[in-house]
Short mmCIF file of C-alpha atoms in Angstrom, two decimals:
data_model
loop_
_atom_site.label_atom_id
_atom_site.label_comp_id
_atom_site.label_asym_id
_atom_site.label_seq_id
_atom_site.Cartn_x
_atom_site.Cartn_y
_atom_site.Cartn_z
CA UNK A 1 9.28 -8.21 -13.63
CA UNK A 2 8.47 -11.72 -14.16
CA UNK A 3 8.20 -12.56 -10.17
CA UNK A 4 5.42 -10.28 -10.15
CA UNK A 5 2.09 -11.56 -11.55
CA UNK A 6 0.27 -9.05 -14.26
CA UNK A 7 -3.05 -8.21 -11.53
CA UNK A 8 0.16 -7.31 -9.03
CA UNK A 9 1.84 -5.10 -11.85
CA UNK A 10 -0.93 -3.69 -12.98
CA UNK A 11 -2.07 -2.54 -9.57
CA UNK A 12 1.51 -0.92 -8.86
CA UNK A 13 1.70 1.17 -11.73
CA UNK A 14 -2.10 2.57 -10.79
CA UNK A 15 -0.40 3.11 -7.32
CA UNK A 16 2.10 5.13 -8.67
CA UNK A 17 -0.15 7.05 -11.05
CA UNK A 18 -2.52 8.24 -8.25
CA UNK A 19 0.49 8.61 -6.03
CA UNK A 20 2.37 10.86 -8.57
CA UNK A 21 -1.17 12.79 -9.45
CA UNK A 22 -1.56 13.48 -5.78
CA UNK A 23 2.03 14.53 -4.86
CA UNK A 24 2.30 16.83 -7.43
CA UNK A 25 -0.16 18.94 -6.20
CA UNK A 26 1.96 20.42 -3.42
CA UNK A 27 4.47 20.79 -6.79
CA UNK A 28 7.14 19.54 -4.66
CA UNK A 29 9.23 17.32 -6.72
CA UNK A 30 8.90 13.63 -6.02
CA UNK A 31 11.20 11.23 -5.09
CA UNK A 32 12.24 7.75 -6.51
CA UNK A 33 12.92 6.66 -2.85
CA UNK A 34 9.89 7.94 -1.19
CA UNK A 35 7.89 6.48 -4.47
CA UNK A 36 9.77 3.13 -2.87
CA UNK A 37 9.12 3.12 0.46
CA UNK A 38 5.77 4.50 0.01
CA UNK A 39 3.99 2.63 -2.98
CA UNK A 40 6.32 -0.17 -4.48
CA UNK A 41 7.49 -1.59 -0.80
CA UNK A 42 9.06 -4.93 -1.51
CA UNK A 43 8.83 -4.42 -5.11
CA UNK A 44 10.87 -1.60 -5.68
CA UNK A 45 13.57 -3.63 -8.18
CA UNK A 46 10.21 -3.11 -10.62
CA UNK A 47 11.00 0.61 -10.44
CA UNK A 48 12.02 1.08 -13.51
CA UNK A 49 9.54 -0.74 -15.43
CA UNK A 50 6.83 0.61 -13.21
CA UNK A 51 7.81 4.31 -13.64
CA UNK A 52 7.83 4.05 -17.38
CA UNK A 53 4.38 2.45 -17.51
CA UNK A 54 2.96 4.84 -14.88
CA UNK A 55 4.67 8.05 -17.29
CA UNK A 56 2.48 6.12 -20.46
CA UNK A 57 -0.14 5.47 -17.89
CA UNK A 58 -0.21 9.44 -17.28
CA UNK A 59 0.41 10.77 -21.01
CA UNK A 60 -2.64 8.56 -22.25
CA UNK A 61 -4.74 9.29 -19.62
CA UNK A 62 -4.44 12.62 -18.55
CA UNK A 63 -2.21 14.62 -20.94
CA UNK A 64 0.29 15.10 -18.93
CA UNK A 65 4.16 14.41 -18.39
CA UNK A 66 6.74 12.48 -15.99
CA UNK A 67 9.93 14.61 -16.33
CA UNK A 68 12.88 13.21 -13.84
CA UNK A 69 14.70 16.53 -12.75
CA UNK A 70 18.58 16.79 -13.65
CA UNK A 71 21.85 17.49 -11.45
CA UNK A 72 21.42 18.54 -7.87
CA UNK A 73 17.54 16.91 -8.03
CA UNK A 74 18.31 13.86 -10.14
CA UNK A 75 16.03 11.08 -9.06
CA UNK A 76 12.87 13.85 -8.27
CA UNK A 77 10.23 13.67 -10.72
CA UNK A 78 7.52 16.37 -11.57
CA UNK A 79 4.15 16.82 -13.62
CA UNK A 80 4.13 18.77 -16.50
CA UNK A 81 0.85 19.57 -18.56
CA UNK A 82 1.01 18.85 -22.19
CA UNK A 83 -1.86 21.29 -23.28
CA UNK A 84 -1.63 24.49 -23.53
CA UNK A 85 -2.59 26.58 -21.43
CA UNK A 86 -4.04 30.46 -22.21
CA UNK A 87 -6.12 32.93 -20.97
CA UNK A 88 -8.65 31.05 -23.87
CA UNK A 89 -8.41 27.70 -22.38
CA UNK A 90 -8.34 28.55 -18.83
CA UNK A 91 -9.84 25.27 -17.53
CA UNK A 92 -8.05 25.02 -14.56
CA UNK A 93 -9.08 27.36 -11.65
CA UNK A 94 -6.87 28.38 -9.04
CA UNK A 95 -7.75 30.58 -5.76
CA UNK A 96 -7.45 33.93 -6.24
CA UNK A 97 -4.23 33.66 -3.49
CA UNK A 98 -2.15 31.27 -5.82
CA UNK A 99 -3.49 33.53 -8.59
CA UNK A 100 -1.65 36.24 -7.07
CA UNK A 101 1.12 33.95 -5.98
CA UNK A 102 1.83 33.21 -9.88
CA UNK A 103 1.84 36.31 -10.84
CA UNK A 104 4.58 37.44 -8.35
CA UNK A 105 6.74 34.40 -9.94
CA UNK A 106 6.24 35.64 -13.23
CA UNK A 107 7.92 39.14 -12.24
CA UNK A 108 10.70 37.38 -10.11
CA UNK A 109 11.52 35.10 -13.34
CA UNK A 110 11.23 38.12 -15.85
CA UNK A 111 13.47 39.87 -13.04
CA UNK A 112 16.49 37.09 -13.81
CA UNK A 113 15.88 36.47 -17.37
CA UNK A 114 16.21 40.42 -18.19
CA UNK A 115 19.38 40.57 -15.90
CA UNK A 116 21.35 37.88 -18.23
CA UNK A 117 19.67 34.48 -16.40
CA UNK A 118 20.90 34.97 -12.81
CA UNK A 119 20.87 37.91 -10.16
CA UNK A 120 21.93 37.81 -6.54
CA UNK A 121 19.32 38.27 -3.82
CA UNK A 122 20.06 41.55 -2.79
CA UNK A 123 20.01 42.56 -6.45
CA UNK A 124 16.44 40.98 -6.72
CA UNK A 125 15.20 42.42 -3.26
CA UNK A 126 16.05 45.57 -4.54
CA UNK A 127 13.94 44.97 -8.02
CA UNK A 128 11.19 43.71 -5.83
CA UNK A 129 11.28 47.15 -3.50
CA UNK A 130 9.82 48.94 -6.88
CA UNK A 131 6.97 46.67 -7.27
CA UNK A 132 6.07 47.01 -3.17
CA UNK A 133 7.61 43.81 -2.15
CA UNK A 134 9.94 43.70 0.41
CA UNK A 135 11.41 41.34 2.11
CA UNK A 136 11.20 42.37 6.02
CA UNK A 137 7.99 43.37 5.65
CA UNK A 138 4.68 40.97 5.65
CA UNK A 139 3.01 41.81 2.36
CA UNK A 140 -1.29 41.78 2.53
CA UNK A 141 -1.63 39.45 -0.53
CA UNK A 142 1.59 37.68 -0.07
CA UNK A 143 2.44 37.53 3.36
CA UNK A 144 6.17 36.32 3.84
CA UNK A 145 7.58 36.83 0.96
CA UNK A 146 11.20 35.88 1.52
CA UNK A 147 9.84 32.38 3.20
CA UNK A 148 8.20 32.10 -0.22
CA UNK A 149 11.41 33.09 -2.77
CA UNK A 150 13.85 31.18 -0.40
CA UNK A 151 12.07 28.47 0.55
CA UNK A 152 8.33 27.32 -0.72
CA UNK A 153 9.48 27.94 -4.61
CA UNK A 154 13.21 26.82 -4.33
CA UNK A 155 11.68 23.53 -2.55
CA UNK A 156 9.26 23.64 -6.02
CA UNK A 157 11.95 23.68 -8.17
CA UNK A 158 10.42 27.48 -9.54
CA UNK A 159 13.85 28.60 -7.92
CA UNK A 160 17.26 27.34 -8.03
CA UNK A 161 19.60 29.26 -5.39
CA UNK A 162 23.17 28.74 -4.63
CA UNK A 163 25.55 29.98 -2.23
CA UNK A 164 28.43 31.60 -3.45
CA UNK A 165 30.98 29.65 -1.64
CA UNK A 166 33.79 31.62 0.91
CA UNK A 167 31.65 34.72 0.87
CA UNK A 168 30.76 37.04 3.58
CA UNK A 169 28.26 38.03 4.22
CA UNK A 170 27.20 35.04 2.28
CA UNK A 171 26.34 35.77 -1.46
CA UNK A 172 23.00 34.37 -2.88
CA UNK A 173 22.70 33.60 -6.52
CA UNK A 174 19.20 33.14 -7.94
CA UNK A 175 18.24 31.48 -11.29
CA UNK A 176 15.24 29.78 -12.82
CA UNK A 177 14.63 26.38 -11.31
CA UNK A 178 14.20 23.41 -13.56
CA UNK A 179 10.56 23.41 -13.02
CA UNK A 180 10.07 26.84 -14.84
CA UNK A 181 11.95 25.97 -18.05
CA UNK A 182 9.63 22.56 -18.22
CA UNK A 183 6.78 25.15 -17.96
CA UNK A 184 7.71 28.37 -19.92
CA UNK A 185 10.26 29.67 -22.19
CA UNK A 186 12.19 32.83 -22.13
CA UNK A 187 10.40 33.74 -25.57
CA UNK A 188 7.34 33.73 -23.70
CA UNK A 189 8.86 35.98 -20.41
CA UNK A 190 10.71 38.11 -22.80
CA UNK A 191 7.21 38.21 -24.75
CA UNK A 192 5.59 39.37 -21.13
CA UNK A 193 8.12 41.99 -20.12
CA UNK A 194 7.52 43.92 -23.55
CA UNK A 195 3.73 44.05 -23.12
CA UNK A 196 4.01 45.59 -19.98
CA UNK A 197 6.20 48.24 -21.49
CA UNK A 198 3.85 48.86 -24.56
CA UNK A 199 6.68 47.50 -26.78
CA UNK A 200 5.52 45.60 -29.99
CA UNK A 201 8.76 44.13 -31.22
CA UNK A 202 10.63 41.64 -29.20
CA UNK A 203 13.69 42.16 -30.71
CA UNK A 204 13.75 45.24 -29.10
CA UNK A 205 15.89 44.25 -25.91
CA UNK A 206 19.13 42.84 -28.16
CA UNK A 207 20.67 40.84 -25.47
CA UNK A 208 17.41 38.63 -24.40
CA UNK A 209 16.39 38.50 -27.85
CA UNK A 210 19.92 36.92 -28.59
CA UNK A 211 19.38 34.40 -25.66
CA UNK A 212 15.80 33.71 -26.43
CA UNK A 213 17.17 32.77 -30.17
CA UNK A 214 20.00 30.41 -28.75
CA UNK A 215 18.17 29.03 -26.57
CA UNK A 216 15.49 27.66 -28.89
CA UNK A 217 18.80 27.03 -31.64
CA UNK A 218 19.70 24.22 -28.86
CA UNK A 219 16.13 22.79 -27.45
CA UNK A 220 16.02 22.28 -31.64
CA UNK A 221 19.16 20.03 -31.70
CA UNK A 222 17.79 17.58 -29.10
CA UNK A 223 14.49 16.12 -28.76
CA UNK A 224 12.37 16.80 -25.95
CA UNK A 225 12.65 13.93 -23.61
CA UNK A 226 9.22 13.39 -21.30
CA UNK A 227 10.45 10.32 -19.27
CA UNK A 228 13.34 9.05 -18.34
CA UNK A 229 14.04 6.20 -15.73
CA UNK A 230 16.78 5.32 -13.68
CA UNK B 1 -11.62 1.58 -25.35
CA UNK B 2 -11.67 4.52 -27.02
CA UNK B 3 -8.39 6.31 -26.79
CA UNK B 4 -8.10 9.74 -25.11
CA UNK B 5 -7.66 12.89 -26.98
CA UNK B 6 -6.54 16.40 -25.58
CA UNK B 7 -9.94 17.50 -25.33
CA UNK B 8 -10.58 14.49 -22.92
CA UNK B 9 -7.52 15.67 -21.36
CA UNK B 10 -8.74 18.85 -21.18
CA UNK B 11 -11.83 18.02 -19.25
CA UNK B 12 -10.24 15.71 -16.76
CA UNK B 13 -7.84 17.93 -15.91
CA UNK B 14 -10.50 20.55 -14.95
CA UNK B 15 -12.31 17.98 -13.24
CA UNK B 16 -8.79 17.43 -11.16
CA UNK B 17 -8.80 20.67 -10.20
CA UNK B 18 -12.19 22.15 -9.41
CA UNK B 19 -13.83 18.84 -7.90
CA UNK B 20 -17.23 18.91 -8.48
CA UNK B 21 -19.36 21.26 -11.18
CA UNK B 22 -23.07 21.94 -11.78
CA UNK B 23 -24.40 21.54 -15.07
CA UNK B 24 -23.88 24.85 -16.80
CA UNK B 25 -20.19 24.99 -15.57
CA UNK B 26 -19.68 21.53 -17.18
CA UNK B 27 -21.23 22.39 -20.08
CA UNK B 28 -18.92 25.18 -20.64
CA UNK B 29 -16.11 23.06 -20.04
CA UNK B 30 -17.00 20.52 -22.36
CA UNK B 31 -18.00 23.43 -25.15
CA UNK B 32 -14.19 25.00 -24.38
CA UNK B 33 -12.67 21.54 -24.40
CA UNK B 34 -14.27 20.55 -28.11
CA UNK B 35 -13.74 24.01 -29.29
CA UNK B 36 -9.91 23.85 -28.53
CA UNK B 37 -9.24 20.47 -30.04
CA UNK B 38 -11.91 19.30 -31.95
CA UNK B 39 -15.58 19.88 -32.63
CA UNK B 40 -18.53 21.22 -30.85
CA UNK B 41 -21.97 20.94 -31.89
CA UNK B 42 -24.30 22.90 -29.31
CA UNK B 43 -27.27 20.82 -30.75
CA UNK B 44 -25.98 17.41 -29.15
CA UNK B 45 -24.20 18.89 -26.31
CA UNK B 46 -26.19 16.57 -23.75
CA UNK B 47 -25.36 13.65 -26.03
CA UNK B 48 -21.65 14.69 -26.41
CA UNK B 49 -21.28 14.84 -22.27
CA UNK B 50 -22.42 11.42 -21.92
CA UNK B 51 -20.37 10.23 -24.81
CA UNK B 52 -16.82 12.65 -22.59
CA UNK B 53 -18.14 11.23 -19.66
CA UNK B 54 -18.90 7.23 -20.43
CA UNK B 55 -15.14 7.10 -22.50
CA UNK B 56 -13.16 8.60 -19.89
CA UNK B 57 -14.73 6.34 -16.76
CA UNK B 58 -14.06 3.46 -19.00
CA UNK B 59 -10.22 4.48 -19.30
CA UNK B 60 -10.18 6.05 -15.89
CA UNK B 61 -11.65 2.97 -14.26
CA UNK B 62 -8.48 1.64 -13.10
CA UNK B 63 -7.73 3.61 -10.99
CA UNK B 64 -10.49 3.96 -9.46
CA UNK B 65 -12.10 6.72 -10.48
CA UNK B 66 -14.97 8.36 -12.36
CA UNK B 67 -17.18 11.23 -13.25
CA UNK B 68 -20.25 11.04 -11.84
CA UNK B 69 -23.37 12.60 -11.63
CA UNK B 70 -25.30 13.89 -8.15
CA UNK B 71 -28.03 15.79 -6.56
CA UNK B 72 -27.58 18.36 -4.03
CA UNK B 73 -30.08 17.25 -1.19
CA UNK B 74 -31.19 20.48 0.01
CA UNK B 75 -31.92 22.22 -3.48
CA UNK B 76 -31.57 19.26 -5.95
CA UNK B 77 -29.16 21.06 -8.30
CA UNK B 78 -27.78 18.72 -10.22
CA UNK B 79 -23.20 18.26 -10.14
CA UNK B 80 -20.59 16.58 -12.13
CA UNK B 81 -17.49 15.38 -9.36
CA UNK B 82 -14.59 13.10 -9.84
CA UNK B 83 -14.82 10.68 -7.25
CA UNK B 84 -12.84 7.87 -6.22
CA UNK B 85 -14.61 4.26 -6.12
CA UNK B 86 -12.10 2.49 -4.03
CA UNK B 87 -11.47 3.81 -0.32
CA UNK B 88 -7.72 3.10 -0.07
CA UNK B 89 -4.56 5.36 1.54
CA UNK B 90 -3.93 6.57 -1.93
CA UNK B 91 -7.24 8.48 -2.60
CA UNK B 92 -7.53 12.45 -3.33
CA UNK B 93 -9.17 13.41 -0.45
CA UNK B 94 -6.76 11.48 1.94
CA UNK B 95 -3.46 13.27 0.11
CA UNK B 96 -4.50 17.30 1.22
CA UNK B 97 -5.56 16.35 4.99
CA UNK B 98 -3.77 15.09 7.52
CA UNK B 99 -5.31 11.52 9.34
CA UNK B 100 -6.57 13.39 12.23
CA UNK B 101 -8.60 15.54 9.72
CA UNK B 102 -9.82 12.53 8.09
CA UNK B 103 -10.47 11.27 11.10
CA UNK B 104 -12.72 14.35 11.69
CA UNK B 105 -14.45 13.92 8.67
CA UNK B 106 -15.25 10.46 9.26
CA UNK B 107 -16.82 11.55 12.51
CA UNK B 108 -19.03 13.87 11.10
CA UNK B 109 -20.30 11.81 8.70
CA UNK B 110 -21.63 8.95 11.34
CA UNK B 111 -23.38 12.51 12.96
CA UNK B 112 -24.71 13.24 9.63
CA UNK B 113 -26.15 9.50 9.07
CA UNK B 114 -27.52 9.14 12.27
CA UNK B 115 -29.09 12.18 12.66
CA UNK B 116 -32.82 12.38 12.43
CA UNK B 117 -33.18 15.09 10.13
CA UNK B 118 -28.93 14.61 8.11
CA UNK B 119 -28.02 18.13 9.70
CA UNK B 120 -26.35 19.09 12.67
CA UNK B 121 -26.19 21.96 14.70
CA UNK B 122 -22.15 24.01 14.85
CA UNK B 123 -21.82 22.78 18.63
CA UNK B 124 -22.33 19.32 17.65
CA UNK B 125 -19.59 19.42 14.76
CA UNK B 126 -17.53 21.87 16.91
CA UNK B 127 -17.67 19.26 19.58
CA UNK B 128 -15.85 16.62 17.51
CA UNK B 129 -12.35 18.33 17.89
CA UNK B 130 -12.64 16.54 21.03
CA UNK B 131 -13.48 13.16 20.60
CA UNK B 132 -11.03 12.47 17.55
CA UNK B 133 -7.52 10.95 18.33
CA UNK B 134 -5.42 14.11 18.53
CA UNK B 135 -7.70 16.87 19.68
CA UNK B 136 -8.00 19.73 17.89
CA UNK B 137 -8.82 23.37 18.84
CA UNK B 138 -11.82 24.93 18.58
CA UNK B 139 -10.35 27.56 16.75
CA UNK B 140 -8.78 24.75 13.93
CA UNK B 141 -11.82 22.55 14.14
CA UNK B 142 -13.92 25.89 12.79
CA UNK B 143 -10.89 25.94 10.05
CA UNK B 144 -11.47 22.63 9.03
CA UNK B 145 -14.83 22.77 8.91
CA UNK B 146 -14.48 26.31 6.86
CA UNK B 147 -12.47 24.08 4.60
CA UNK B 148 -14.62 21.44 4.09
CA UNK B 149 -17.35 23.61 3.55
CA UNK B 150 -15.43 25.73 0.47
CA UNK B 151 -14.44 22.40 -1.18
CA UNK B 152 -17.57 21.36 -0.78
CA UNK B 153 -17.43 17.75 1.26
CA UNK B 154 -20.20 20.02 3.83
CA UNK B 155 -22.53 22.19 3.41
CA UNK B 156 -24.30 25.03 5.84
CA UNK B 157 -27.31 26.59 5.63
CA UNK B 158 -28.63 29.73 6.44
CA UNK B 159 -29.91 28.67 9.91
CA UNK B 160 -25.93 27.49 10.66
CA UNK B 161 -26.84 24.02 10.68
CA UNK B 162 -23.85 21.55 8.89
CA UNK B 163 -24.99 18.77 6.32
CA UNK B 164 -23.44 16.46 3.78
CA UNK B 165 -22.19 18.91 1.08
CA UNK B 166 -22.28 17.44 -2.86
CA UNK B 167 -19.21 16.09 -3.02
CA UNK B 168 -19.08 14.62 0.35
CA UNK B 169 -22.41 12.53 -1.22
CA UNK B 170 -20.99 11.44 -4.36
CA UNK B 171 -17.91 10.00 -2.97
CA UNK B 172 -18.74 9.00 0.41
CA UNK B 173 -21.96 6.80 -0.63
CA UNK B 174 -20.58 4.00 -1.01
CA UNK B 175 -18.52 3.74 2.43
CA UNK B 176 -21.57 5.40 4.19
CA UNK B 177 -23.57 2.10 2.95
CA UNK B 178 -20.97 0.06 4.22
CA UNK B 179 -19.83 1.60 7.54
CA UNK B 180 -23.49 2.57 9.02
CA UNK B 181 -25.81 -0.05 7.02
CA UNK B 182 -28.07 0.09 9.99
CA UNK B 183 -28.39 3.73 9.69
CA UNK B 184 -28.16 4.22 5.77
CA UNK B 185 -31.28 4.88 3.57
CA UNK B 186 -31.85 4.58 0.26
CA UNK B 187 -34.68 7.07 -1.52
CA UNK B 188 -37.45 5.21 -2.45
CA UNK B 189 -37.63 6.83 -5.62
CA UNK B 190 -33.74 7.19 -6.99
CA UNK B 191 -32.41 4.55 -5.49
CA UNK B 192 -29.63 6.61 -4.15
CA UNK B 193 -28.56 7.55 -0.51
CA UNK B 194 -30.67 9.87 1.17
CA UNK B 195 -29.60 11.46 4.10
CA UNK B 196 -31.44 14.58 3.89
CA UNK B 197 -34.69 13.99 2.93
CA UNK B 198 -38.94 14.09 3.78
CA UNK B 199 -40.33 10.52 5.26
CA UNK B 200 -43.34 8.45 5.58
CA UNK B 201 -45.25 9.46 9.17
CA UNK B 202 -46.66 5.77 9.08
CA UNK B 203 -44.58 4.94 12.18
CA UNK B 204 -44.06 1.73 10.78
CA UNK B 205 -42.92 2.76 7.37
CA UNK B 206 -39.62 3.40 7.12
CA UNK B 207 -39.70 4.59 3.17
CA UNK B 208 -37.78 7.77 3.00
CA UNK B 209 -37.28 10.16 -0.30
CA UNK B 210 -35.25 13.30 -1.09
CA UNK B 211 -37.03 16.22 -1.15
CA UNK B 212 -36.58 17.09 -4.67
CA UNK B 213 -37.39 13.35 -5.54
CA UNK B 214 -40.32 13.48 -3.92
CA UNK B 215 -41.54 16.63 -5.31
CA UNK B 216 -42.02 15.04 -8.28
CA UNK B 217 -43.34 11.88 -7.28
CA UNK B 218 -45.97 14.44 -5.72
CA UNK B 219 -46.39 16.64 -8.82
CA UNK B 220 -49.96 17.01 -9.91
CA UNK B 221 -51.30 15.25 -7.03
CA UNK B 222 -53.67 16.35 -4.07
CA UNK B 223 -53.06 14.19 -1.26
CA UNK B 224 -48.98 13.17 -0.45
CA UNK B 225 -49.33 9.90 0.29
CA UNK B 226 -46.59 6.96 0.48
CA UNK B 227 -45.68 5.09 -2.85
CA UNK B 228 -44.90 1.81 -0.09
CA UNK B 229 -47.58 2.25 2.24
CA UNK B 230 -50.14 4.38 0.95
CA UNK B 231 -49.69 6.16 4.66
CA UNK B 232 -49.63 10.06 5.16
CA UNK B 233 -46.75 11.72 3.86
CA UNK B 234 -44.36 14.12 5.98
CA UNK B 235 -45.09 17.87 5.06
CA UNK B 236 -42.59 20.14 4.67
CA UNK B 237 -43.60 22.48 7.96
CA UNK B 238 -43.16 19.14 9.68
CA UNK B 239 -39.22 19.23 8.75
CA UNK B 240 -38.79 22.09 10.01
CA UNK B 241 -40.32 20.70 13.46
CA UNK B 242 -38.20 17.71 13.37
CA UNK B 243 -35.12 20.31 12.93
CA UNK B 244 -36.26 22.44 15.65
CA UNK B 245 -36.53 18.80 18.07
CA UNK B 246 -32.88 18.23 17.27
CA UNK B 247 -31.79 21.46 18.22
CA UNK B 248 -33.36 21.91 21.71
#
């Protein structure tokens, strides 16, 4: 960092704030190289100074989080809010289509949390059917729904899907992406799925409950990490 | 600097989102933002949105942004937006539209400024799809221009005729005063750019004001007449005629 100047430095990390800001609103994760090629140019050994200011830059400035994705999308970053957000604070306004869109997500994720974390696709296409969705058919609020499972919210990170390996016809497995557990918790889906059926007491479904408590056992051991740099 | 709390946060974030806001939705924001995490005294409120307003621009400054205040030029309602200050590739208008969109935009704009009365007729915008780099359908350009219009960068009125929308004012004004400086006007009486607005019939004078500026530069008296010149003052059946010119 000391071959760039501080009016040089300074100017990168705003670069990288307002190029972070702006990329995240397609909530596809972002990525260290295209932060490179696009914003740091020559520059880019400052990376990993730059990305920790810019993550400060973001908490003090707009509330909000730099979270580097792990495993399979190590290197991505995303944007998480650090308020709250409730149907009392609703600041934020979305169209009524992503309104809809959200709400969908929130039934396909309560749809793999209450079937032990993971279902295959068929398994959730055939949940879906109950609700009206299907997948060969263009829904009116929706539209292509199985572009939108398979591809718009895996590319988000919403979704994470693997294929079973040496399977035919090949075998789909669907789980929470690492997006979804940076913006909910399973207390809070489990919470959801027992309003809908009028049921008070959480505890009620023994095996979620169980995974809802061991879950939040482990988050407790280790601290919540908001940044982390190459 | 003040530091930022979460109910600064709060009401940046909704500026992020929404774009612009007109008074009463702001001051709900702010009065859901204090509520939430800290105080709100509805007593002070005006004072309190200056005092939201003036911290965050001085933190938000360097990166070229800030919350600032505008007039709508065909009703003068007045709007909060979150503009940028700096035209550079990394702006929030450049990231959701493509360069040929841009490119659009930029177009209409120079029609805007140069126009006689700051409104066009839909042929006239329609006709743009041709003349920018990679033409566009007519079918898209009306897209776009639906676009624009719900985020608020253009506005229409009831006749159908297209003109600098809020936001488009508040972020644009400085690049419109440096692109067309031949063709940009500032309102006699705000100071600001007026590109919709009544004028002096001296055909000399070339002292412009918005129409809700000058209505109360005008209140109370008898006789419009121009704060520059002391020459007649346009009335407001002669905008329509000046409209009505344009369109034939």
């Amino acid at each position: 960092m000391s071959s760039l100047e501080a009016g040089e430095r300074e100017r990168l990390i705003n670069d990288v704030v307002k190029y972070l800001l702006i990329l995240d609103q397609k909530k596809i994760p972002i990525k260290k190289a295209d932060i490179n090629k696009h914003v740091l140019k020559e520059s880019s050994k400052a990376f990993p100074h730059v990305i920790r200011e810019a993550a400060k830059r973001l908490e003090h400035l707009f509330g909000i989080s730099l979270v580097e994705l792990e495993d399979k999308h190590k290197g991505s970053f995303i944007l998480v809010n650090n308020l709250e957000l409730d149907k009392d604070s609703y600041h934020l306004t979305w169209s009524e289509e992503e309104e809809c869109k959200q709400g969908l997500l929130i039934v396909v994720l309560s749809i793999i949390f209450m079937s032990g974390n993971v279902v295959t696709d068929s398994q959730l296409w055939s949940a879906l059917k109950k609700f009206g969705v299907d997948q060969d058919q263009t829904h009116e609020v929706f539209g292509n729904v199985k572009k939108l499972i398979t591809q718009e919210w895996a590319r988000q990170c919403y979704l994470e899907l693997t294929t079973l390996p040496n399977t035919d016809p090949p075998i789909v497995e669907v789980r929470w992406g690492q997006r979804v557990h940076q913006e909910t918790t399973k207390r809070k889906i489990l919470e959801y799925v027992s309003k809908i059926h009028g049921i008070e007491d959480v505890s009620h479904w023994r095996s979620q409950f169980a995974d809802v408590q061991k879950s939040e056992r482990a988050e407790g051991d280790q601290p919540t990490t908001s940044s982390q740099t190459t | 600097m003040q530091k930022l709390k979460s109910s600064h946060h709060m009401f940046i974030q909704a500026f992020m989102t929404r774009g612009v806001m007109n008074g009463t939705e702001v001051f709900n924001l702010l009065k859901l933002s204090c509520e939430k995490y800290g105080d709100y005294d509805e007593a002070s409120r005006t004072q309190l949105l200056l005092d939201y307003c003036h911290t965050i621009n001085s933190n938000i400054s360097m990166l070229g942004l800030e919350i600032k205040k505008g007039k709508d030029e065909t009703n003068g309602t007045g709007y909060y937006g979150l503009v940028n200050t700096v035209e550079s590739n990394i702006t929030l208008l450049a990231s959701q539209y493509t360069e040929n969109e841009l490119q659009f935009f930029k177009m209409l704009l120079e029609e805007f400024v140069k126009s006689e009365s700051g409104t066009i007729g839909s042929i006239e915008a329609l006709g743009i799809s041709e003349k920018i780099p990679k033409k566009m359908s007519k079918t898209d350009a009306n897209q776009l221009l639906d676009r624009f219009e719900r985020e608020k960068w253009i506005g229409k009125s009831k006749e159908g005729r297209m003109y600098l929308g809020i936001r488009g004012v508040m972020e644009m004004e400085q690049y419109i005063f440096e692109m067309f400086e031949d063709f940009a006007v500032r309102c006699n009486m705000c100071k600001k750019l007026c590109i919709q607005g009544a004028r002096c019939m001296n055909g000399e004078c070339e002292t412009r004001m918005h129409f809700h500026c000058a209505q109360r530069v005008f209140r109370g008296k008898s006789e419009k007449r121009c704060p520059e010149c002391r020459g007649p003052w346009q009335e407001s059946s002669q905008t329509r005629q000046a409209d009505q010119v344009e369109m034939e």
